[in-house]
XYZ file of C-alpha atoms in Angstrom:
117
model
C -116.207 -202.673 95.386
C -116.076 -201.237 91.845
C -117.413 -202.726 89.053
C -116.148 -203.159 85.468
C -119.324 -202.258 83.900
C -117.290 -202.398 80.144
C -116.834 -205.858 80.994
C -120.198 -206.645 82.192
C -121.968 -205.084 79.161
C -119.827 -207.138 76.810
C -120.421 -210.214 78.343
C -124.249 -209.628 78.355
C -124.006 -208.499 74.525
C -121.839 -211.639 73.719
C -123.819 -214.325 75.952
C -126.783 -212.801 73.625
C -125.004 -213.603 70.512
C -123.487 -217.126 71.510
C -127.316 -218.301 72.803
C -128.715 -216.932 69.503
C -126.264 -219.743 67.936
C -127.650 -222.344 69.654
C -131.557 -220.943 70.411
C -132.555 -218.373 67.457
C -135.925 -218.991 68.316
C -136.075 -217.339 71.680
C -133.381 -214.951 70.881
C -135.226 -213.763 68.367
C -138.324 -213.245 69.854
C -136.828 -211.423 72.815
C -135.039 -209.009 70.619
C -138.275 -208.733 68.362
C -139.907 -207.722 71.562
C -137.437 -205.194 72.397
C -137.272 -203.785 69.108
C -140.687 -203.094 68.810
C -140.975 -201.508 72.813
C -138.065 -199.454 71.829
C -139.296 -198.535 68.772
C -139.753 -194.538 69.104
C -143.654 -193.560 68.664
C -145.271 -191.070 71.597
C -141.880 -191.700 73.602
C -138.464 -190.850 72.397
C -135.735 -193.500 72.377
C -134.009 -191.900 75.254
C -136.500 -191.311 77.533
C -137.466 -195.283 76.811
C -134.100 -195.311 77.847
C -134.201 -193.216 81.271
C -137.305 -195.688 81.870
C -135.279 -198.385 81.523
C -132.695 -197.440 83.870
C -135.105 -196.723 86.467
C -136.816 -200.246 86.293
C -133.284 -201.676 86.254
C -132.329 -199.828 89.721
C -135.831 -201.013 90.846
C -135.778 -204.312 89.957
C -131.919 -204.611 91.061
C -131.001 -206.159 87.682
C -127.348 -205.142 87.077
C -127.105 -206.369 83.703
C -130.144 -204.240 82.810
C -128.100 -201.231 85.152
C -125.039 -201.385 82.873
C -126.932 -202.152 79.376
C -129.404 -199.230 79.761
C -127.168 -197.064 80.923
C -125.066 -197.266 78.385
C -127.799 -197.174 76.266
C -129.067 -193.736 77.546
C -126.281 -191.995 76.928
C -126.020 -193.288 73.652
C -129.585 -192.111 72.850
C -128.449 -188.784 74.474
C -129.228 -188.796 78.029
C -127.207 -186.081 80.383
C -125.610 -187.749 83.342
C -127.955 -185.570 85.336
C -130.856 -187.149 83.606
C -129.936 -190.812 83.910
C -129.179 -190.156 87.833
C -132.896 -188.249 88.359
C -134.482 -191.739 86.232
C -132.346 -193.434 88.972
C -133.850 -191.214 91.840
C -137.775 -192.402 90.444
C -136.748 -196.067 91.400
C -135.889 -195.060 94.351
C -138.727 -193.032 95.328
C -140.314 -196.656 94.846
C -137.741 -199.181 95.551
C -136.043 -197.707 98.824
C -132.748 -199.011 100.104
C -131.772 -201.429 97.684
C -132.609 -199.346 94.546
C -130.497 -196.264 96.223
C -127.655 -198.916 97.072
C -127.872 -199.706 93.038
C -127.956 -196.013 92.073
C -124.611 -195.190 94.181
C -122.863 -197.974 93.377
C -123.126 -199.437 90.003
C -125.010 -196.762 88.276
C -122.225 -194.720 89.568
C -119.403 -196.779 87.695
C -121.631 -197.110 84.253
C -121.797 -193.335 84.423
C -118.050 -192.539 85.228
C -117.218 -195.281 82.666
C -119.744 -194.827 79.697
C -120.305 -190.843 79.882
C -117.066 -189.882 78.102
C -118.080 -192.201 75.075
C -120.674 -189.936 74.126
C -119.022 -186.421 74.895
Protein backbone atom coordinates (compact mmCIF):
# COMPACT_ATOMS: atom_id res chain seq x y z
CA UNK A 1 0.00 0.00 0.00
CA UNK A 2 1.42 3.41 -0.99
CA UNK A 3 0.85 6.35 0.69
CA UNK A 4 0.10 9.92 -0.49
CA UNK A 5 2.42 11.51 1.84
CA UNK A 6 1.60 15.20 -0.16
CA UNK A 7 -1.74 14.61 1.03
CA UNK A 8 -1.00 13.60 4.47
CA UNK A 9 1.36 16.55 5.15
CA UNK A 10 -1.30 18.98 4.00
CA UNK A 11 -3.87 17.72 6.00
CA UNK A 12 -1.63 17.79 9.16
CA UNK A 13 -0.51 21.51 8.19
CA UNK A 14 -4.24 22.49 7.60
CA UNK A 15 -5.87 20.55 10.71
CA UNK A 16 -3.05 22.84 12.53
CA UNK A 17 -4.39 25.95 11.09
CA UNK A 18 -8.27 25.19 11.37
CA UNK A 19 -7.67 24.12 15.40
CA UNK A 20 -5.64 27.34 15.82
CA UNK A 21 -9.15 29.05 14.78
CA UNK A 22 -10.95 27.59 17.29
CA UNK A 23 -7.99 26.86 20.20
CA UNK A 24 -5.08 29.63 19.76
CA UNK A 25 -4.17 28.93 23.10
CA UNK A 26 -2.82 25.45 22.72
CA UNK A 27 -1.85 25.97 19.19
CA UNK A 28 0.18 28.44 20.15
CA UNK A 29 1.94 27.02 22.78
CA UNK A 30 2.73 23.87 20.83
CA UNK A 31 4.20 25.81 18.01
CA UNK A 32 6.03 28.14 20.63
CA UNK A 33 7.48 24.93 21.85
CA UNK A 34 8.58 23.81 18.57
CA UNK A 35 9.95 26.97 17.58
CA UNK A 36 12.12 27.32 20.31
CA UNK A 37 13.43 23.22 20.12
CA UNK A 38 14.01 23.94 16.54
CA UNK A 39 15.56 26.95 17.03
CA UNK A 40 19.31 26.31 15.68
CA UNK A 41 21.96 26.80 18.70
CA UNK A 42 24.74 23.74 19.23
CA UNK A 43 22.54 21.68 16.61
CA UNK A 44 21.84 22.70 13.11
CA UNK A 45 18.25 22.84 11.85
CA UNK A 46 18.74 19.79 9.78
CA UNK A 47 20.25 17.55 11.89
CA UNK A 48 17.18 18.62 14.48
CA UNK A 49 15.59 17.48 11.55
CA UNK A 50 17.31 13.90 10.93
CA UNK A 51 16.46 13.61 14.85
CA UNK A 52 13.17 14.10 14.21
CA UNK A 53 12.72 11.60 11.64
CA UNK A 54 14.29 9.04 13.64
CA UNK A 55 11.93 9.55 16.73
CA UNK A 56 9.07 9.59 14.21
CA UNK A 57 10.09 5.95 12.76
CA UNK A 58 10.54 5.04 16.49
CA UNK A 59 7.63 6.19 17.85
CA UNK A 60 5.57 4.99 14.61
CA UNK A 61 3.97 8.45 14.26
CA UNK A 62 3.27 8.85 10.50
CA UNK A 63 2.26 12.30 10.61
CA UNK A 64 5.57 13.12 12.32
CA UNK A 65 7.20 10.48 9.31
CA UNK A 66 5.82 12.66 6.49
CA UNK A 67 6.19 16.26 8.30
CA UNK A 68 9.88 15.73 9.23
CA UNK A 69 10.74 14.32 6.34
CA UNK A 70 9.76 16.80 4.39
CA UNK A 71 11.19 18.99 6.65
CA UNK A 72 14.75 17.48 6.34
CA UNK A 73 15.09 17.87 3.03
CA UNK A 74 14.01 21.23 3.16
CA UNK A 75 16.70 22.05 5.77
CA UNK A 76 19.07 20.13 3.38
CA UNK A 77 19.20 16.61 4.31
CA UNK A 78 20.59 13.98 1.45
CA UNK A 79 18.21 11.12 0.96
CA UNK A 80 21.10 9.03 2.22
CA UNK A 81 21.09 10.98 5.40
CA UNK A 82 17.39 10.94 6.23
CA UNK A 83 17.41 6.95 5.52
CA UNK A 84 20.75 6.40 8.02
CA UNK A 85 18.47 8.85 10.85
CA UNK A 86 15.85 6.19 9.88
CA UNK A 87 18.34 3.20 10.42
CA UNK A 88 19.12 4.82 14.37
CA UNK A 89 15.33 4.12 15.14
CA UNK A 90 15.68 1.08 14.12
CA UNK A 91 18.71 0.03 15.82
CA UNK A 92 16.21 0.86 18.82
CA UNK A 93 12.77 0.27 17.69
CA UNK A 94 13.13 -3.16 15.73
CA UNK A 95 10.42 -4.44 13.45
CA UNK A 96 7.96 -1.87 13.50
CA UNK A 97 10.37 1.12 13.11
CA UNK A 98 12.08 -0.87 9.96
CA UNK A 99 8.39 -1.60 8.66
CA UNK A 100 8.01 2.49 8.94
CA UNK A 101 11.40 3.16 7.31
CA UNK A 102 10.51 0.88 4.10
CA UNK A 103 7.29 1.85 3.72
CA UNK A 104 6.30 5.33 4.39
CA UNK A 105 9.63 6.90 4.76
CA UNK A 106 10.12 5.36 1.45
CA UNK A 107 7.13 7.30 -0.27
CA UNK A 108 8.03 10.83 1.64
CA UNK A 109 11.46 10.36 0.12
CA UNK A 110 10.44 9.37 -3.53
CA UNK A 111 7.77 12.11 -3.22
CA UNK A 112 9.47 15.12 -1.36
CA UNK A 113 13.27 14.63 -2.62
CA UNK A 114 12.77 16.22 -6.06
CA UNK A 115 11.33 19.46 -4.32
CA UNK A 116 14.57 20.31 -3.08
CA UNK A 117 16.92 19.20 -6.06
Amino acid sequence: MAYNVREMLNSFVGGLENLSATNPENVGAFMGLLGASYEPKTLDLKTKELMSVAIGCYNRCEYCIVYHSYKAFEAGASKEEILEAAMVAVAFGGGPSMAYSVTLLKDCIAEFEGDFK
